[in-house]
mmCIF file of C-alpha atoms and ligand atoms in Angstrom:
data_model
loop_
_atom_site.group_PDB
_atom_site.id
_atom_site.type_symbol
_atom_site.label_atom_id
_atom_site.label_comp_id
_atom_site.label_asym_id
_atom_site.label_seq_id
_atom_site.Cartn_x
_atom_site.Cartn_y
_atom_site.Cartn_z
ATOM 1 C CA UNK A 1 -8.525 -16.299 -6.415
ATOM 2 C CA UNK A 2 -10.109 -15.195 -8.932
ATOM 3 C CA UNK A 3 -9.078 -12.296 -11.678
ATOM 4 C CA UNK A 4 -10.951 -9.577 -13.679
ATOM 5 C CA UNK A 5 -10.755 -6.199 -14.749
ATOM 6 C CA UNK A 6 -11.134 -4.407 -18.144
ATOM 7 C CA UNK A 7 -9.198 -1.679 -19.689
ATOM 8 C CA UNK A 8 -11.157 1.222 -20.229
ATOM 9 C CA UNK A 9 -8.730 4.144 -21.173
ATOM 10 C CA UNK A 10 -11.871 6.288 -21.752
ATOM 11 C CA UNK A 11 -13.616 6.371 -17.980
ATOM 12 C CA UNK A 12 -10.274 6.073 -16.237
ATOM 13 C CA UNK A 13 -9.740 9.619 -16.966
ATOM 14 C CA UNK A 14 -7.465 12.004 -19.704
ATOM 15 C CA UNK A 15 -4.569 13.307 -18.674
ATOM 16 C CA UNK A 16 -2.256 10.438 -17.786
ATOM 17 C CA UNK A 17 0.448 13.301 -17.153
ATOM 18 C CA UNK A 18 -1.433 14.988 -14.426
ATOM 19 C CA UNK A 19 -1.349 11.390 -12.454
ATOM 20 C CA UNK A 20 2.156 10.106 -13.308
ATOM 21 C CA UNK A 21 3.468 13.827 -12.276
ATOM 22 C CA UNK A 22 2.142 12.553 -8.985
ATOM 23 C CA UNK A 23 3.490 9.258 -8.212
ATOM 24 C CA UNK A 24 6.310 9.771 -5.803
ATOM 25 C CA UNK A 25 9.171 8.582 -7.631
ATOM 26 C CA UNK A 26 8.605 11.570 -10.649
ATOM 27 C CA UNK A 27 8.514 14.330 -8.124
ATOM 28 C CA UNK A 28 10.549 16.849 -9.383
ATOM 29 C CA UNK A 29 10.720 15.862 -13.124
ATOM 30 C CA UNK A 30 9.967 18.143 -15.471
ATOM 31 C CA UNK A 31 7.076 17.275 -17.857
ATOM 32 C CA UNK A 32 8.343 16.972 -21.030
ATOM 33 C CA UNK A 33 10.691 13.940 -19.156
ATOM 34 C CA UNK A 34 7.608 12.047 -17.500
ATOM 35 C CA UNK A 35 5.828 12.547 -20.954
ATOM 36 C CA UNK A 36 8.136 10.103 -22.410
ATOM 37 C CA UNK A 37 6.371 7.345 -20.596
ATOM 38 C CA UNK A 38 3.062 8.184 -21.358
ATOM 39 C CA UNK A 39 2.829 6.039 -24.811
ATOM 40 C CA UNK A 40 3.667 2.905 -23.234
ATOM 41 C CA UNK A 41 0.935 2.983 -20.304
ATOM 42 C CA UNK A 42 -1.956 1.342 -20.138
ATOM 43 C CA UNK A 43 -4.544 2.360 -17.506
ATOM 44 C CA UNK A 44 -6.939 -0.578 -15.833
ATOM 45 C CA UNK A 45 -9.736 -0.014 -13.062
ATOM 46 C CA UNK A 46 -10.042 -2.483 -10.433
ATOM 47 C CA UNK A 47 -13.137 -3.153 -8.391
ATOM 48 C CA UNK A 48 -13.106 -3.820 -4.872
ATOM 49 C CA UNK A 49 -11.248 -7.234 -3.743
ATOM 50 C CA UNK A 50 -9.875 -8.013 -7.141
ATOM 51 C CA UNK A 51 -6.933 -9.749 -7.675
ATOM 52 C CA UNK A 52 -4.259 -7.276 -9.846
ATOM 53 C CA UNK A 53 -1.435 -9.933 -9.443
ATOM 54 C CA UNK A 54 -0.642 -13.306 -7.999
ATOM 55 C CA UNK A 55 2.283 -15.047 -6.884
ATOM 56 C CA UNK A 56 3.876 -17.541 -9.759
ATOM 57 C CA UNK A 57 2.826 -14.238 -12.326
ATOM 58 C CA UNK A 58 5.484 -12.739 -14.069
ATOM 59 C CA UNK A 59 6.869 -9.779 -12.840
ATOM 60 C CA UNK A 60 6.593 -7.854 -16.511
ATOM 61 C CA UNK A 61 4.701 -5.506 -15.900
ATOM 62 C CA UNK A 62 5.131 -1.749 -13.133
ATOM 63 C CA UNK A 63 1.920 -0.593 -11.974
ATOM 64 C CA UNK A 64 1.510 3.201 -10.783
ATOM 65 C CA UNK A 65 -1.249 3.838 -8.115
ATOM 66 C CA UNK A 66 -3.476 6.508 -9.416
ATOM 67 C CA UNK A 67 -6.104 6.061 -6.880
ATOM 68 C CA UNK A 68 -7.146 3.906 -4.074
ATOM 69 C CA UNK A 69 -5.614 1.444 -1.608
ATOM 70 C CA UNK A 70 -3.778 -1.825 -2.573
ATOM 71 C CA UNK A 71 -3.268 -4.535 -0.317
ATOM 72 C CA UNK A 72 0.513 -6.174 -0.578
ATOM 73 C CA UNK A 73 0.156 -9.343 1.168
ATOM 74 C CA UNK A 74 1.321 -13.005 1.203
ATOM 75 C CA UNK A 75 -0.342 -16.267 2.121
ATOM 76 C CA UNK A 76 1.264 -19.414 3.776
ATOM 77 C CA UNK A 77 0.686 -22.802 2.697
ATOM 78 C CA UNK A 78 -2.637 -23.180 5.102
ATOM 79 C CA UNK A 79 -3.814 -20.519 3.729
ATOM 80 C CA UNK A 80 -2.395 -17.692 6.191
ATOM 81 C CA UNK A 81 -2.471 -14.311 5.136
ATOM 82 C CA UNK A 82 0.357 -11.975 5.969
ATOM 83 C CA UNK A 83 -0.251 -8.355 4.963
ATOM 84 C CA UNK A 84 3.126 -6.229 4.276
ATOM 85 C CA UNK A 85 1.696 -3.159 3.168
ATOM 86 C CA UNK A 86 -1.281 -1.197 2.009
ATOM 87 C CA UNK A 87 -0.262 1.128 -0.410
ATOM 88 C CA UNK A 88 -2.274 4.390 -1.394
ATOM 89 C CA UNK A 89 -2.436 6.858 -4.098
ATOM 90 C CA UNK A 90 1.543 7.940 -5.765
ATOM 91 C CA UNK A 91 3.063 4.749 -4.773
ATOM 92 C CA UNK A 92 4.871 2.224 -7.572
ATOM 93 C CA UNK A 93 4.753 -1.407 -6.790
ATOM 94 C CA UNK A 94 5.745 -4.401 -8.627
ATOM 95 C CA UNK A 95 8.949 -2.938 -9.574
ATOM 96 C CA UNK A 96 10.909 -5.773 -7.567
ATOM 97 C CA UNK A 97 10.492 -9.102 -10.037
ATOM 98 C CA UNK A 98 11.285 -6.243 -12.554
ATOM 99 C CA UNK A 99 14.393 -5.396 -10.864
ATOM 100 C CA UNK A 100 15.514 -9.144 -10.036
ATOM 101 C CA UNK A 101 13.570 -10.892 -13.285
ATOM 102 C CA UNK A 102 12.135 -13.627 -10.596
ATOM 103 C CA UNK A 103 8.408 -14.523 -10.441
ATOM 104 C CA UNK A 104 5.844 -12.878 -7.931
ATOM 105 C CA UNK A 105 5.561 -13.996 -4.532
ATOM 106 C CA UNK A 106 3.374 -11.570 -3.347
ATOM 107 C CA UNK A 107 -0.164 -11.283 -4.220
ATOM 108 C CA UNK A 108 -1.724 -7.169 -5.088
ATOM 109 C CA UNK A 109 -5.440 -6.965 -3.986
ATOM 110 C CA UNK A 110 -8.145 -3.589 -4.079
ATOM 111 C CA UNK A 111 -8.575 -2.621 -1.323
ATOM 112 C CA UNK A 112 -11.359 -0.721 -2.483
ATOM 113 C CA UNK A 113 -11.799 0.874 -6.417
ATOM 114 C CA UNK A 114 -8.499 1.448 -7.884
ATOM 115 C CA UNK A 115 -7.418 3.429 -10.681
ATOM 116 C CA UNK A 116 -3.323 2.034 -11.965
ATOM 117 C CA UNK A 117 -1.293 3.081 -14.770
ATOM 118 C CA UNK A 118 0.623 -0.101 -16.399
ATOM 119 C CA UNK A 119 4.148 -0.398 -17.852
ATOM 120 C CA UNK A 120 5.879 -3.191 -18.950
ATOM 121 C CA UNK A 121 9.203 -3.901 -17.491
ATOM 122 C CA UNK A 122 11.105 -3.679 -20.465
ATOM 123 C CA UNK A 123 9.813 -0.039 -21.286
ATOM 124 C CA UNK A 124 9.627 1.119 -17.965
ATOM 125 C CA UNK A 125 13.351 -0.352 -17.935
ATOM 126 C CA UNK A 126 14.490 1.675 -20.928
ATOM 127 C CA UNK A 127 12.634 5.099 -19.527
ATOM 128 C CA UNK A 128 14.525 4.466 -16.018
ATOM 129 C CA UNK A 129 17.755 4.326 -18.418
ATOM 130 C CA UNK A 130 17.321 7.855 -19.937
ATOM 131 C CA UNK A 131 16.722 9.364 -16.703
ATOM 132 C CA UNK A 132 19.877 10.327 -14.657
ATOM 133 C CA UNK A 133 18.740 10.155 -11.264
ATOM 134 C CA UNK A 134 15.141 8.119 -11.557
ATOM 135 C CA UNK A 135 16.947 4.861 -10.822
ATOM 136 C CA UNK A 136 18.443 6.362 -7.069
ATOM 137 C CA UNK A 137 14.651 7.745 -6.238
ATOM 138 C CA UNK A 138 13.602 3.744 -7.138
ATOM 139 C CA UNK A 139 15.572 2.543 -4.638
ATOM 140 C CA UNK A 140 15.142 5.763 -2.171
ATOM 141 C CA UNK A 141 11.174 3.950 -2.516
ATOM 142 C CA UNK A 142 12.438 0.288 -1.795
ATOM 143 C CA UNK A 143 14.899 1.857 1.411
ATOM 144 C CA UNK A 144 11.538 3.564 2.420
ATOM 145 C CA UNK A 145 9.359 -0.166 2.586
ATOM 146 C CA UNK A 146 12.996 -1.711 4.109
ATOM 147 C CA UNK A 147 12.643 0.268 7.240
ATOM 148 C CA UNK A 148 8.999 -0.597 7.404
ATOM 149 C CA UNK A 149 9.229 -3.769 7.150
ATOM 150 C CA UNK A 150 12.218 -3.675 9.739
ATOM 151 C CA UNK A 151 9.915 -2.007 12.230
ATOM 152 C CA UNK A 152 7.242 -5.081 11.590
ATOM 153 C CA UNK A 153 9.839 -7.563 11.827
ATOM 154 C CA UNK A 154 10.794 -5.674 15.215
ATOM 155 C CA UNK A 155 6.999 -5.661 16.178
ATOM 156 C CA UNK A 156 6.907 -9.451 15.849
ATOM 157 C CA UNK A 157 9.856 -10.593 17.523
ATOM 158 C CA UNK A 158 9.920 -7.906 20.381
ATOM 159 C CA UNK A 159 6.176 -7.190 20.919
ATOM 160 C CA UNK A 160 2.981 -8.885 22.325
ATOM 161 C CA UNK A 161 -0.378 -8.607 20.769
ATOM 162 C CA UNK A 162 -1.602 -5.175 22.515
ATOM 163 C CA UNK A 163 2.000 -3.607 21.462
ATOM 164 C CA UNK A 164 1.792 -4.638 17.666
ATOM 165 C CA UNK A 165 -1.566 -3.008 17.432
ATOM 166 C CA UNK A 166 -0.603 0.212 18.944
ATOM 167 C CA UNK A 167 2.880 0.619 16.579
ATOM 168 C CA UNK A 168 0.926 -0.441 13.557
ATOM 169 C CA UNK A 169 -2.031 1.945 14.111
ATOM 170 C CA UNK A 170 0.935 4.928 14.689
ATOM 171 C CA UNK A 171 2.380 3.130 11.609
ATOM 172 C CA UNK A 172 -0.640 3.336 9.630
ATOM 173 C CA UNK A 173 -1.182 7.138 10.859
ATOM 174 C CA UNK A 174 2.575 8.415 9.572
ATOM 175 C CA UNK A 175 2.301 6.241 6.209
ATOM 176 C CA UNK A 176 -1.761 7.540 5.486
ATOM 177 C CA UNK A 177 -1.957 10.459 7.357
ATOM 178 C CA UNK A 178 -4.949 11.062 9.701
ATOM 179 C CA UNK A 179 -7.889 13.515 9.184
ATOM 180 C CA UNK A 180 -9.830 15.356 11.684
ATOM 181 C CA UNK A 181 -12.593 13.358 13.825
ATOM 182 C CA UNK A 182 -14.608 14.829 16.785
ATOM 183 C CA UNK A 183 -12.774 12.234 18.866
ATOM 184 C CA UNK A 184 -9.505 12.747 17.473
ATOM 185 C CA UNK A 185 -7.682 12.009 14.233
ATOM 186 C CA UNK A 186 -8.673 9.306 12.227
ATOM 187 C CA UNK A 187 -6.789 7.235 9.622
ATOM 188 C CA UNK A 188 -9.120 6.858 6.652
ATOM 189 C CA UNK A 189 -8.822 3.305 5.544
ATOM 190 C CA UNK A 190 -11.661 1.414 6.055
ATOM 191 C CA UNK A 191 -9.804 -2.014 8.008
ATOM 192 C CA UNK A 192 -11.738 -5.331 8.887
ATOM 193 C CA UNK A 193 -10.951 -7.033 12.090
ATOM 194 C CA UNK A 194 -9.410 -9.836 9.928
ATOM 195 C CA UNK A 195 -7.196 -7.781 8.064
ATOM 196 C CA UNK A 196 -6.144 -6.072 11.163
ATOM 197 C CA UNK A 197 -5.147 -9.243 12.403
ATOM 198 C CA UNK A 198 -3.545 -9.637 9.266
ATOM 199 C CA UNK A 199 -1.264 -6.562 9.769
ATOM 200 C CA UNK A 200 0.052 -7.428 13.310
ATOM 201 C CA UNK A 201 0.632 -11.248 12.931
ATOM 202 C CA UNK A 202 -2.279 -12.243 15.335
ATOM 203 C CA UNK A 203 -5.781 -14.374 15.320
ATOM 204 C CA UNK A 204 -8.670 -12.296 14.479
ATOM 205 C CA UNK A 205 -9.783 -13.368 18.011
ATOM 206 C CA UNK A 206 -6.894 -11.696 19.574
ATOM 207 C CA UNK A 207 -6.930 -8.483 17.428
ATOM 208 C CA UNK A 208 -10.993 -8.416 17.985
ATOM 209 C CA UNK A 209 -10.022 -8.615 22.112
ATOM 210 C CA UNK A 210 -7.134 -6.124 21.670
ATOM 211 C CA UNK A 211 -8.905 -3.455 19.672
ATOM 212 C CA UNK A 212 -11.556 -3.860 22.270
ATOM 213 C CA UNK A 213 -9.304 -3.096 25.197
ATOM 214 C CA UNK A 214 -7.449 -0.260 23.740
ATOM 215 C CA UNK A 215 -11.195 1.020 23.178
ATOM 216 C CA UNK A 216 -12.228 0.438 26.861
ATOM 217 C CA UNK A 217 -8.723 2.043 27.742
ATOM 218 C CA UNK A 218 -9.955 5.369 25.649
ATOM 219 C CA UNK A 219 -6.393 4.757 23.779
ATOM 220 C CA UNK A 220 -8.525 4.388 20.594
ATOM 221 C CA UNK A 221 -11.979 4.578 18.480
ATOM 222 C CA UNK A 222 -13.541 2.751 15.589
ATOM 223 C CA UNK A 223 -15.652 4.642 13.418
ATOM 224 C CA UNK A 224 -17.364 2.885 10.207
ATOM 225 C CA UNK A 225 -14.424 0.326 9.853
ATOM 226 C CA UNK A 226 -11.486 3.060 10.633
ATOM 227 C CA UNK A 227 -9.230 3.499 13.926
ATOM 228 C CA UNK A 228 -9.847 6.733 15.540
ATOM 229 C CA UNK A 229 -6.684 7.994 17.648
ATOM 230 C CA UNK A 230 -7.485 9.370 20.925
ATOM 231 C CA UNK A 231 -4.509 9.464 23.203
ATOM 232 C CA UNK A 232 -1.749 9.590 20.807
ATOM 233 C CA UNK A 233 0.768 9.998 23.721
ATOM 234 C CA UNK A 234 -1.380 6.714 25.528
ATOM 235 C CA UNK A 235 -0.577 4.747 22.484
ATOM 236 C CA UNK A 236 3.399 6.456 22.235
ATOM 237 C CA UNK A 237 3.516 5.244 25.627
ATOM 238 C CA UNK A 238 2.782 1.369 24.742
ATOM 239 C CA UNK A 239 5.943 0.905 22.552
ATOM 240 C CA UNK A 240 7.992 2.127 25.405
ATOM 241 C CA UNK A 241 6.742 -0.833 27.513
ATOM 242 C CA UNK A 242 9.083 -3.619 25.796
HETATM 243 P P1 LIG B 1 7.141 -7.457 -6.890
HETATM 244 O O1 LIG B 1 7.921 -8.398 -6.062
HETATM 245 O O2 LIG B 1 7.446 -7.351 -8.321
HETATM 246 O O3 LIG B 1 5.588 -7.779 -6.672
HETATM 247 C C1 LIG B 1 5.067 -7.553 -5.392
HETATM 248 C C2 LIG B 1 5.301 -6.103 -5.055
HETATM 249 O O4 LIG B 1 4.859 -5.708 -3.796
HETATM 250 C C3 LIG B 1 6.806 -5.825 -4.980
HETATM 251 O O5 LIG B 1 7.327 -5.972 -6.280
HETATM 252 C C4 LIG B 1 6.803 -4.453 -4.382
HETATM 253 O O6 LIG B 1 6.520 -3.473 -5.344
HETATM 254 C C5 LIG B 1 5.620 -4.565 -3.443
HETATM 255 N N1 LIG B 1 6.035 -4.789 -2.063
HETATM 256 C C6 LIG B 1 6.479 -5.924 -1.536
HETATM 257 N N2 LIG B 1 6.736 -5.749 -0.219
HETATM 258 C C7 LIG B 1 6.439 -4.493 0.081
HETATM 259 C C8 LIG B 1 6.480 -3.715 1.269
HETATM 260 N N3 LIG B 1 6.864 -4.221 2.418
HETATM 261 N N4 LIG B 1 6.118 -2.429 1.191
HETATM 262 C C9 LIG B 1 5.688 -1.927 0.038
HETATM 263 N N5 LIG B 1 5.616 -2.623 -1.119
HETATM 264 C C10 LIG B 1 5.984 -3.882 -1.092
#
């Protein structure tokens, strides 16, 4: 996997306060607080299916997500790819090897073009420090991927194919939010079948024939790469089944 990417403070935009007001974790903070941080960021552009970290990297450095999707995902030994979570626009990630000092083991991919702001730990560390109340909202964000991943882990173990696909297109709706679509509401992240597959722990085969049937079964829609909901209630109804 390959890694590239050049700083370019200039096209990536001015007001570094405007974005960092709206990552998740500053809600609520006054300006003059989330100023503070503003010296010690770096902004970086990805393009589309670059790497921005690898497991084995250090964790030394916080990234803010200004804009666009990032993939969270892991790969086994063969060469499996797991996918934990697709992150959008607000969210903080790699603040875990920053938290427990250990190396990556999750790789960060662009989804499509991203726009991040860049700390390293040890400045991030000392900004959390000053800020009574910062380090709870951290964690609040960590509880917040715990129960997510709790309700994948549940998907695996309790679920078959057709069931994982209809929780994690309801997940993917409540985490993204949908927008309207003649047939429905649609979740705008453009997915391939393989990283659908990747998402619910099945072949690409299997998701192919699922998404199919839950097509047939006017449950669902694909439109230019992104799941349309039709029945919500239809879909509801599927995670009742186990
Ligand atoms: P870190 O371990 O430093 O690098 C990988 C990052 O992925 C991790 O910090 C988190 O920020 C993020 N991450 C890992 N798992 C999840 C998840 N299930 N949901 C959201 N973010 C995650």
């Amino acid at each position: 996997m390959q890694r590239t990417g050049e700083t370019s403070p200039e096209s990536v935009g001015i007001n570094k306060v405007w974005y960092l007001k709206r990552i998740n974790i500053f809600e609520g903070m006054d300006e003059d607080s989330v100023r503070q941080l503003e010296p010690y960021l770096q902004h970086r552009r990805y393009e589309p299916r670059e790497m921005i970290f690898l497991p084995g990297d250090r964790g030394d450095k916080v990234y803010f997500l200004k804009e666009g999707v990032v993939k969270l995902a892991r790969l086994s030994p063969s060469g499996k790819e797991t996918t934990l979570a697709l992150l959008e626009r607000g969210e903080i990630f790699g603040e875990m090897s920053f938290l427990d000092g250990l190396p990556r083991e999750t790789f960060a991919q662009a989804m499509e073009r991203v726009l991040v702001c860049i700390a390293r730990a040890q400045d991030f560390q000392r900004f959390v420090d000053g800020k009574p109340g910062l380090g709870l909202r951290i964690s609040m964000s960590m509880g917040e991927r715990v129960r997510d991943l709790e309700q994948q882990i549940e998907n695996l173990v309790f679920r078959d194919v057709p069931g994982r696909l209809a929780s994690t297109i309801l997940r993917l709706a409540k985490r993204h939010g949908t927008v309207e679509h003649p047939q429905g509401e649609m979740i705008d992240l453009r997915l391939t079948h393989q990283e659908i597959a990747n998402l619910i722990g099945a072949t690409r085969e299997s998701a192919s024939i699922n998404i199919g049937r839950l097509r047939s079964e006017g449950l669902i829609e694909i439109d230019r790469h992104r799941f349309v909901i039709r029945d919500r209630q239809g879909l509801e109804e599927m995670l009742d089944a186990f």
